[in-house]
Amino acid sequence: MTEAAMRGLMMDDYQLSLTAVIERAGQFSAARKVVSRRPDGTIHRTTLGACVQRARQLSSALRALGIRDGDRVATLLWNQPEHLELYFGVPLMGAVIHTVNPRLHRDELAFIVGDAEDRVVVVDESLLPVLDSFRADHRFEHVIVVSRSGSLPEGTLDYDVLLSAAGPMSWPELSEGQASAMCYTSGTTGRPKGVVYSHRALVLHSLVAALPDQMGLSSRDTILPVVPMFHVNAWGIPYIAAFSGAALVLPGPKLDAVSVLDLLADEKVTMTAGVPTVWMAVLQALDAEPGRWDLSALERLIVGGSAVPRSMLEGFDRHGLTVVQAWGMTETSPLGSVNRLAADLFDAGAEEQYEYRARQGIPSPFVEIRARGEDGELIPWDDSAMGELEVRGPWVAASYHHGLGADRFTDDGWFKTGDVVKLDARGCIRICDRSKDLVKSGGEWISSVDLENHLMAHSAVAEAAVIAIPDERWGERPMAVVVLNEGGHATAEELCSHLSGQFAKWQVPERVEFVESIPRTATGKFKKLALRERFAADTTAAAVSSGTS
Ligand code: AMP
């Protein structure tokens, strides 16, 4: 502020912490329902008020176990009420919730809980085998189990018993810059990097996400997050729901089309959110049995995490259901842009509207965008020039945990997304490519570079490039293009089994093509675009081909 500027006389030091959001839910939206489907299929019903009360008990129980300000508490849980209690109770006591993705490979899991220095883990009993797979590599001081069977492994604590023995905590006043949550993001190379959310970021994110032209949520809504609560704060939905007093339906681990559709219909869900893979399957089920589910309450499906194909927009429209595409990242909490039809297209024809809706939308309020071409210059917003998208805003990461990945942040304070885009005159984003060397399959990342390195460690392999090829069900699948050594011999099956020791099953490419050589750019990098062009269209090729040289 310059000396001449007049100072505002408002309570500008009021701290934007999640405490105000959650306490508000407990006070004014206590009766709103929280419905969950347990792993065994049974339905559990509670209320927002009861979850807030149990979150207070959870805070006391964790305090009694020695958890203090800034300590990390890991979760290995589905979308279930206990997870919501942790979302509320952990940040509000001043600690940090670290939601761990159980689909990762055990080595990655061991790495991220170590990197985050998680002191405690809360695990659903159905995920105990996942915990066991990496537990030897990280010493949690306490393992707390959400158990329905009543049988606890030795040395673990029972979540419900802990809570029932604890009194409700009066949550302390927090500073808005304090960390509230952590999520790890897969890198192109090297280890996953930790994104550390502040209270302020998630409060502002909730406020804006609830706006009509964003997710558009109010106390009249019943929200079903299909997006897992271990992915970027379930897109902020737990906090947005608490903030707006919306009801929640938590689907647990069963996310097949029929299970999702049953819940949407039975609980009269008004808004749901998740990655395209799930909705593709849901659309097929709806097409197969159009009259089976009453979805008259369902106003919109927020779909993101991967590009939404136009056929999906059209397919849901045929059932009277509106898909709204959103773009975001772990580093952007995640809301970056939402595609709501531009005002000048309200009366446009279907063709023009679909063409627009298949893009990623204009940036959310407070998110600023720009894109830089290969020449290092900012690109014009002409829907033709291509460049890497950069963003900044109050819920965009300013750095990673431990200062890793500093090259992703520009000197003037922008975050480089790794998404290659065109921008039109309205500022509408169209993702055209990805500069990060990753494959996104069913909403989960696979590092092509890690796969390549491991393939090239095989004695018969001279060179290997892994590319993303389009897949109707999963969005993308990895495909390996391999050059064998002079005289080397390996079958596709051998290479896949070589990879399976190091990678989760779903990360292993099921398609391997053997070639004489891999085209390279002038700087010696694999020309992946050329490979994608060559193989992506080649849908007739056998899923797995084998070869010798
Ligand atoms: P994550 O950090 O796992 O949430 O992944 C973020 C990345 O997912 C983005 O950088 C994009 O590459 C991709 N992504 C997210 N939303 C979309 C979308 N609507 N269309 C295309 N790609 C998307």
XYZ file of C-alpha atoms and ligand atoms in Angstrom:
572
model
C 0.000 0.000 0.000
C 1.392 3.403 -0.891
C 1.451 6.065 1.797
C -1.238 8.009 -0.022
C -3.668 5.068 -0.053
C -6.455 5.199 2.506
C -6.486 2.233 4.868
C -9.686 0.158 5.015
C -11.186 -0.095 8.472
C -12.503 -3.638 8.392
C -11.552 -6.680 10.449
C -8.925 -7.687 7.931
C -7.111 -9.830 10.446
C -10.126 -12.197 10.729
C -8.570 -15.580 9.960
C -10.060 -17.579 7.091
C -9.705 -20.982 8.724
C -11.790 -24.103 8.119
C -13.005 -23.799 11.715
C -15.581 -21.215 10.629
C -16.754 -23.532 7.831
C -17.148 -26.655 9.966
C -18.532 -24.932 13.037
C -21.102 -23.274 10.828
C -22.197 -26.708 9.567
C -22.496 -27.975 13.146
C -24.507 -24.937 14.180
C -26.775 -24.236 11.222
C -26.887 -27.380 9.106
C -26.722 -30.029 11.805
C -29.746 -31.961 10.564
C -28.532 -32.361 6.970
C -28.075 -36.018 6.133
C -24.808 -37.839 5.538
C -25.573 -41.196 3.931
C -22.863 -43.769 3.280
C -22.686 -47.144 1.681
C -20.463 -49.492 3.648
C -18.099 -51.890 1.836
C -20.579 -54.706 2.562
C -23.343 -52.755 0.799
C -25.310 -51.737 3.889
C -26.459 -48.126 4.161
C -25.370 -46.026 7.126
C -27.213 -42.803 7.961
C -26.036 -39.942 10.097
C -26.099 -36.137 10.006
C -23.629 -33.316 9.435
C -24.158 -32.285 13.070
C -23.261 -35.756 14.351
C -20.147 -35.820 12.142
C -19.044 -32.448 13.506
C -19.600 -33.662 17.072
C -17.623 -36.865 16.420
C -14.897 -34.795 14.762
C -14.522 -32.904 18.057
C -14.133 -36.233 19.867
C -11.645 -37.375 17.254
C -9.572 -34.219 17.821
C -9.478 -34.964 21.577
C -8.586 -38.612 20.979
C -5.727 -37.658 18.632
C -4.502 -35.032 21.104
C -4.442 -37.717 23.808
C -2.273 -39.831 21.469
C 0.197 -36.955 21.284
C -0.810 -35.312 17.995
C 0.107 -31.626 18.090
C -0.018 -28.608 15.765
C 1.339 -29.397 12.321
C 1.575 -33.178 12.865
C 0.505 -35.267 9.905
C -2.306 -37.787 10.205
C -2.577 -40.197 7.267
C -5.815 -41.743 6.063
C -6.326 -44.942 4.079
C -10.072 -44.726 3.732
C -12.867 -44.728 1.169
C -15.591 -42.127 0.833
C -17.075 -42.925 4.229
C -18.262 -40.913 7.255
C -15.078 -41.523 9.260
C -13.129 -39.889 6.449
C -15.398 -36.855 6.730
C -14.778 -36.764 10.491
C -11.035 -36.751 9.801
C -11.454 -34.005 7.173
C -13.091 -31.950 9.919
C -11.309 -32.993 13.118
C -7.681 -33.128 11.987
C -7.262 -29.628 10.457
C -9.430 -28.023 13.115
C -7.210 -29.269 15.948
C -4.272 -27.668 14.095
C -2.889 -30.894 12.604
C -2.668 -31.862 8.898
C -4.717 -34.564 7.190
C -2.740 -36.513 4.600
C -5.110 -38.523 2.424
C -3.261 -41.471 0.926
C -4.266 -43.103 -2.365
C -4.477 -46.877 -1.761
C -4.126 -47.593 -5.496
C -0.467 -46.598 -5.563
C 2.339 -49.114 -5.663
C 3.712 -50.089 -2.237
C 7.057 -48.349 -2.925
C 5.255 -45.094 -3.673
C 3.096 -45.498 -0.589
C 6.147 -46.117 1.597
C 7.820 -43.084 0.084
C 4.957 -40.631 0.554
C 4.110 -41.534 4.158
C 7.818 -41.205 4.952
C 8.174 -37.934 3.067
C 5.116 -36.503 4.831
C 6.421 -37.900 8.157
C 2.978 -39.231 9.002
C 2.758 -40.049 12.727
C -0.590 -41.791 12.741
C -2.625 -43.622 10.140
C -6.369 -44.205 10.216
C -7.240 -47.172 7.995
C -10.458 -48.900 6.999
C -10.272 -52.601 7.813
C -10.826 -53.427 4.133
C -7.552 -51.595 3.348
C -5.405 -53.320 5.968
C -3.664 -55.439 3.293
C -2.578 -52.194 1.561
C -1.178 -50.879 4.835
C 0.560 -54.198 5.507
C 2.251 -54.023 2.107
C 4.374 -50.992 3.081
C 4.173 -50.882 6.871
C 7.609 -52.382 7.382
C 9.121 -49.311 5.669
C 7.528 -46.659 7.851
C 6.956 -46.667 11.556
C 3.574 -45.114 12.368
C 3.333 -44.352 16.073
C -0.293 -45.426 16.020
C -2.459 -47.401 13.632
C -6.154 -46.711 14.129
C -8.571 -49.096 12.437
C -12.143 -48.388 11.378
C -13.486 -51.824 12.067
C -16.930 -53.301 11.576
C -15.905 -56.901 12.130
C -14.659 -56.166 15.649
C -11.409 -58.069 15.048
C -8.389 -55.795 15.228
C -4.829 -56.701 14.289
C -2.445 -56.747 17.224
C -1.021 -53.401 18.258
C -3.751 -51.338 16.570
C -6.425 -49.094 18.054
C -10.157 -49.184 17.373
C -11.447 -45.919 15.868
C -14.892 -46.082 17.479
C -13.563 -47.089 20.881
C -11.112 -44.170 20.798
C -13.869 -41.725 19.934
C -16.342 -42.959 22.496
C -13.754 -42.555 25.245
C -12.960 -38.954 24.217
C -14.765 -35.743 25.152
C -15.490 -33.119 22.464
C -12.650 -30.679 21.816
C -13.250 -26.946 21.805
C -11.254 -26.217 18.690
C -8.444 -23.665 19.039
C -8.175 -20.455 17.036
C -5.991 -21.082 14.011
C -4.076 -18.888 11.682
C -5.249 -18.994 8.076
C -1.770 -19.657 6.713
C -1.475 -22.862 8.731
C -1.363 -26.157 6.804
C -4.642 -28.076 6.846
C -4.160 -30.944 4.403
C -1.647 -32.694 2.166
C -1.919 -34.627 -1.076
C 0.811 -36.132 -3.239
C 0.976 -35.674 -6.954
C 2.703 -38.051 -9.360
C 5.671 -36.546 -11.090
C 6.952 -37.139 -14.592
C 10.187 -38.372 -13.121
C 11.324 -39.078 -9.645
C 9.171 -39.342 -6.608
C 5.686 -37.931 -5.991
C 5.650 -34.399 -4.632
C 3.634 -33.171 -1.657
C 1.127 -30.352 -2.069
C 0.392 -28.640 1.241
C -2.960 -26.824 1.462
C -3.431 -23.909 3.826
C -6.697 -23.251 5.662
C -7.110 -20.020 3.736
C -6.744 -21.762 0.364
C -9.450 -24.316 1.143
C -11.831 -21.748 2.636
C -11.607 -19.498 -0.416
C -11.814 -22.545 -2.689
C -15.058 -23.641 -0.983
C -16.554 -20.179 -1.248
C -15.899 -19.874 -4.950
C -16.663 -23.510 -5.820
C -20.173 -23.138 -4.419
C -21.002 -20.190 -6.734
C -23.786 -20.736 -9.310
C -21.461 -20.711 -12.322
C -18.946 -22.988 -10.615
C -20.328 -26.151 -8.962
C -23.436 -24.174 -7.990
C -24.219 -25.624 -4.552
C -26.627 -24.669 -1.804
C -28.426 -26.160 1.184
C -30.961 -27.622 -1.259
C -28.341 -29.913 -2.734
C -27.543 -33.526 -2.073
C -24.039 -34.250 -3.335
C -22.528 -37.593 -4.209
C -18.758 -37.336 -4.651
C -17.696 -40.302 -6.772
C -14.263 -38.713 -6.845
C -12.397 -40.430 -4.018
C -11.665 -38.519 -0.837
C -7.987 -39.469 -1.361
C -7.899 -37.389 -4.596
C -7.384 -33.646 -4.049
C -9.754 -33.291 -1.102
C -12.511 -34.976 -3.131
C -12.435 -31.766 -5.210
C -13.187 -29.815 -2.020
C -16.678 -31.309 -1.751
C -16.578 -32.145 1.995
C -15.806 -28.507 2.802
C -18.115 -27.073 0.143
C -20.966 -29.211 1.510
C -20.248 -28.125 5.088
C -20.045 -24.512 4.004
C -23.312 -24.582 2.054
C -25.200 -27.004 4.279
C -25.671 -29.540 1.477
C -26.427 -33.196 2.226
C -23.758 -35.771 1.367
C -23.935 -39.282 -0.031
C -20.664 -41.196 0.344
C -20.516 -44.223 -1.967
C -17.762 -46.290 -0.318
C -15.566 -48.486 -2.510
C -18.200 -49.872 -4.915
C -18.205 -47.583 -7.914
C -19.618 -49.777 -10.664
C -22.315 -48.143 -12.768
C -25.298 -49.892 -11.198
C -24.152 -49.187 -7.613
C -23.636 -45.500 -8.443
C -26.967 -45.226 -10.261
C -28.839 -46.945 -7.415
C -27.466 -44.433 -4.917
C -28.117 -41.444 -7.193
C -31.751 -42.491 -7.552
C -32.445 -43.741 -4.007
C -30.987 -40.687 -2.286
C -32.360 -38.151 -4.806
C -28.886 -36.790 -5.462
C -28.834 -33.356 -7.145
C -25.129 -33.078 -7.977
C -22.412 -35.650 -8.474
C -18.761 -35.424 -9.472
C -16.050 -37.711 -10.787
C -13.686 -38.649 -13.616
C -14.964 -39.563 -17.123
C -14.232 -43.310 -16.746
C -16.998 -43.723 -14.178
C -19.500 -41.712 -16.208
C -18.739 -43.622 -19.376
C -19.817 -46.822 -17.628
C -22.856 -45.082 -16.115
C -23.902 -43.841 -19.544
C -23.688 -47.359 -20.973
C -25.880 -48.669 -18.147
C -28.419 -45.886 -18.725
C -28.471 -46.576 -22.447
C -29.014 -50.274 -21.779
C -31.890 -49.725 -19.334
C -33.222 -46.210 -19.870
C -36.235 -46.414 -17.565
C -34.654 -48.252 -14.654
C -33.526 -45.293 -12.510
C -35.469 -42.174 -11.554
C -32.837 -39.462 -11.850
C -35.291 -36.555 -11.961
C -33.547 -34.894 -8.989
C -30.121 -34.968 -10.647
C -29.334 -31.483 -11.983
C -25.705 -31.844 -12.994
C -22.679 -34.069 -13.156
C -19.375 -32.269 -12.681
C -16.847 -34.226 -14.720
C -13.104 -33.566 -14.805
C -9.718 -35.024 -14.128
C -9.443 -35.981 -17.810
C -10.964 -34.585 -20.976
C -14.709 -35.085 -21.332
C -15.465 -36.459 -24.808
C -18.215 -34.715 -26.702
C -20.000 -38.065 -27.057
C -20.397 -38.095 -23.261
C -22.003 -34.642 -23.246
C -24.391 -35.736 -25.983
C -25.051 -39.121 -24.391
C -26.120 -37.662 -21.038
C -28.128 -34.921 -22.756
C -30.197 -37.694 -24.365
C -31.170 -38.777 -20.850
C -31.955 -35.191 -19.819
C -28.798 -34.997 -17.669
C -26.296 -32.157 -17.848
C -22.574 -32.804 -17.755
C -20.428 -29.821 -16.775
C -16.739 -30.158 -17.535
C -14.195 -28.795 -15.056
C -10.418 -28.691 -15.145
C -8.124 -28.741 -12.165
C -5.075 -30.246 -10.554
C -3.847 -31.449 -7.187
C -1.772 -28.252 -7.165
C -4.887 -26.103 -7.677
C -6.990 -27.563 -4.828
C -8.313 -28.527 -7.564
C -10.720 -26.004 -9.086
C -9.086 -24.202 -12.032
C -11.818 -23.761 -14.598
C -15.424 -24.733 -15.150
C -17.238 -24.914 -18.445
C -20.556 -23.117 -18.165
C -21.987 -22.113 -21.493
C -20.758 -18.636 -22.510
C -23.548 -16.033 -22.508
C -23.140 -15.334 -26.220
C -23.876 -18.998 -26.948
C -27.161 -19.290 -25.023
C -29.126 -19.132 -28.270
C -26.548 -20.832 -30.476
C -27.237 -24.090 -32.284
C -26.440 -27.499 -30.789
C -23.287 -27.936 -32.839
C -21.749 -24.670 -31.631
C -22.766 -25.364 -28.030
C -21.228 -28.857 -28.001
C -18.067 -27.550 -29.583
C -17.772 -25.099 -26.674
C -18.834 -27.493 -23.906
C -16.176 -30.030 -24.889
C -13.517 -27.486 -23.832
C -12.281 -26.983 -20.285
C -14.027 -23.650 -19.635
C -12.969 -20.236 -18.417
C -10.897 -19.847 -15.263
C -12.692 -19.715 -11.927
C -12.808 -16.366 -10.116
C -9.391 -15.577 -8.582
C -7.630 -18.050 -10.890
C -5.506 -16.210 -13.439
C -4.256 -17.914 -16.587
C -1.717 -17.380 -19.315
C 0.105 -19.740 -21.670
C 3.601 -19.714 -23.057
C 4.659 -21.101 -26.416
C 7.803 -23.087 -27.151
C 9.585 -19.827 -28.011
C 9.061 -18.691 -24.410
C 6.591 -15.950 -25.395
C 3.024 -15.677 -24.074
C 0.576 -16.896 -26.713
C -2.296 -14.768 -28.037
C -5.826 -15.789 -27.073
C -6.743 -16.627 -30.647
C -7.773 -20.291 -30.309
C -4.941 -21.222 -32.587
C -1.545 -20.708 -30.911
C -0.511 -23.447 -28.491
C 1.372 -23.053 -25.239
C 1.835 -24.450 -21.760
C -0.814 -23.218 -19.353
C 0.379 -21.281 -16.313
C -1.896 -20.346 -13.417
C -1.852 -18.377 -10.206
C -4.384 -17.697 -7.509
C -5.131 -18.021 -3.799
C -5.597 -21.811 -3.912
C -2.722 -22.594 -6.271
C 0.434 -24.159 -4.794
C 3.342 -21.724 -4.386
C 5.834 -24.582 -3.919
C 5.984 -28.308 -3.120
C 6.786 -29.921 0.222
C 10.543 -29.830 0.892
C 10.950 -27.333 -1.979
C 11.016 -30.059 -4.658
C 10.054 -29.359 -8.281
C 11.088 -25.697 -8.104
C 11.244 -25.642 -11.928
C 7.438 -25.840 -12.035
C 7.161 -22.313 -10.596
C 8.113 -19.200 -12.549
C 10.191 -16.394 -11.084
C 7.191 -14.067 -11.188
C 4.971 -16.392 -9.140
C 3.019 -18.581 -11.584
C 2.641 -22.365 -11.564
C 3.434 -24.271 -14.767
C 0.686 -26.849 -15.256
C 2.298 -29.090 -17.880
C -0.958 -28.879 -19.878
C -0.589 -27.623 -23.431
C -3.549 -25.455 -24.397
C -5.157 -23.098 -26.856
C -7.073 -20.131 -25.442
C -9.939 -18.468 -27.283
C -10.895 -14.806 -27.150
C -13.260 -15.477 -24.218
C -10.429 -17.060 -22.236
C -11.900 -20.529 -22.654
C -9.226 -23.199 -22.214
C -8.833 -26.062 -24.669
C -6.357 -28.718 -23.570
C -4.564 -30.076 -26.637
C -1.663 -32.010 -25.216
C 0.423 -32.581 -22.131
C 4.056 -31.586 -21.789
C 4.400 -33.729 -18.667
C 5.336 -37.261 -19.554
C 2.428 -38.959 -17.872
C -0.452 -41.213 -18.823
C -3.802 -40.720 -17.069
C -5.753 -43.936 -16.858
C -9.116 -43.966 -15.111
C -8.187 -40.779 -13.260
C -4.888 -42.155 -11.957
C -1.427 -41.238 -13.171
C 1.194 -43.507 -14.666
C 4.691 -42.137 -15.247
C 5.824 -43.006 -18.752
C 9.394 -42.107 -17.856
C 9.453 -44.538 -14.925
C 8.074 -47.292 -17.162
C 10.670 -46.505 -19.840
C 13.525 -46.568 -17.354
C 12.427 -49.891 -16.011
C 11.906 -51.362 -19.468
C 15.366 -50.221 -20.513
C 16.788 -51.957 -17.461
C 15.747 -55.256 -19.113
C 18.777 -56.915 -20.689
C 17.083 -57.432 -24.072
C 15.850 -53.841 -24.437
C 17.860 -51.155 -26.198
C 15.264 -48.362 -26.157
C 11.730 -47.936 -24.936
C 9.219 -45.115 -25.202
C 5.883 -45.205 -23.421
C 2.997 -43.210 -24.832
C -0.623 -42.608 -23.879
C -3.108 -44.048 -26.334
C -6.825 -43.219 -26.188
C -9.002 -45.828 -24.519
C -12.771 -45.720 -24.454
C -13.082 -47.004 -20.911
C -10.027 -45.594 -19.132
C -9.477 -42.387 -21.132
C -5.876 -43.367 -21.781
C -3.771 -46.498 -21.448
C 0.023 -46.740 -21.581
C 1.574 -48.414 -24.584
C 5.242 -49.362 -24.794
C 7.195 -48.975 -28.023
C 10.341 -51.070 -27.731
C 13.582 -51.513 -29.687
C 15.371 -54.731 -28.785
C 19.151 -55.083 -28.521
C 21.066 -56.610 -31.371
C 20.330 -60.320 -30.960
C 18.081 -59.609 -27.967
C 14.890 -61.557 -27.436
C 11.898 -60.767 -25.281
C 8.177 -61.208 -25.650
C 5.614 -58.620 -24.656
C 4.514 -60.910 -21.825
C 8.076 -61.127 -20.499
C 8.455 -57.368 -20.528
C 5.120 -56.891 -18.760
C 6.015 -59.380 -16.069
C 9.391 -57.632 -15.707
C 7.454 -54.410 -15.006
C 4.915 -55.911 -12.670
C 7.405 -56.222 -9.816
C 7.845 -52.475 -9.796
C 4.457 -51.145 -10.826
C 0.871 -51.623 -9.718
C -1.019 -54.016 -12.019
C -3.110 -51.280 -13.654
C 0.033 -49.288 -14.476
C 1.581 -52.022 -16.644
C 1.032 -51.462 -20.406
C -1.009 -54.242 -21.954
C 0.165 -53.248 -25.397
C 3.793 -53.530 -26.438
C 4.939 -52.800 -29.993
C 8.389 -53.793 -31.207
C 9.995 -51.387 -33.722
C 13.344 -50.984 -35.487
C 13.937 -47.496 -34.123
C 12.153 -44.707 -32.259
C 12.053 -41.303 -33.960
C 13.872 -38.545 -32.063
C 13.713 -34.763 -32.015
C 16.679 -32.564 -32.845
C 17.532 -32.460 -29.148
C 17.536 -36.237 -28.933
C 14.207 -36.706 -27.141
C 11.734 -39.359 -28.243
C 9.216 -37.899 -30.687
C 6.217 -39.040 -28.711
C 3.770 -37.033 -30.754
C 4.839 -38.969 -33.853
C 4.484 -42.264 -31.981
C 1.049 -41.297 -30.707
C -0.047 -40.365 -34.206
C 1.266 -43.657 -35.535
C -0.217 -45.961 -32.927
C -3.263 -44.153 -31.529
C -5.232 -44.654 -34.729
C -4.047 -48.229 -35.000
C -6.988 -49.770 -33.189
C -6.828 -52.909 -35.248
C -3.418 -53.871 -33.889
C -3.298 -56.815 -31.568
C -3.429 -55.832 -27.917
C -0.089 -57.437 -27.336
C 2.407 -58.185 -30.045
C 5.659 -59.914 -29.423
C 8.887 -59.770 -31.267
C 12.532 -60.601 -31.609
C 15.363 -58.857 -33.285
P -4.404 -34.363 -10.837
O -3.374 -33.521 -10.208
O -4.188 -35.810 -10.642
O -5.776 -33.919 -10.437
O -4.307 -34.167 -12.409
C -4.374 -32.896 -13.010
C -4.261 -33.053 -14.492
O -5.372 -33.800 -15.005
C -4.280 -31.771 -15.275
O -3.029 -31.132 -15.296
C -4.698 -32.267 -16.654
O -3.602 -32.843 -17.357
C -5.672 -33.374 -16.313
N -7.056 -32.848 -16.328
C -7.809 -32.468 -15.292
N -9.027 -32.063 -15.702
C -9.050 -32.185 -17.043
C -10.017 -31.913 -18.066
N -11.246 -31.469 -17.800
N -9.648 -32.146 -19.347
C -8.420 -32.613 -19.666
N -7.476 -32.894 -18.745
C -7.778 -32.681 -17.450
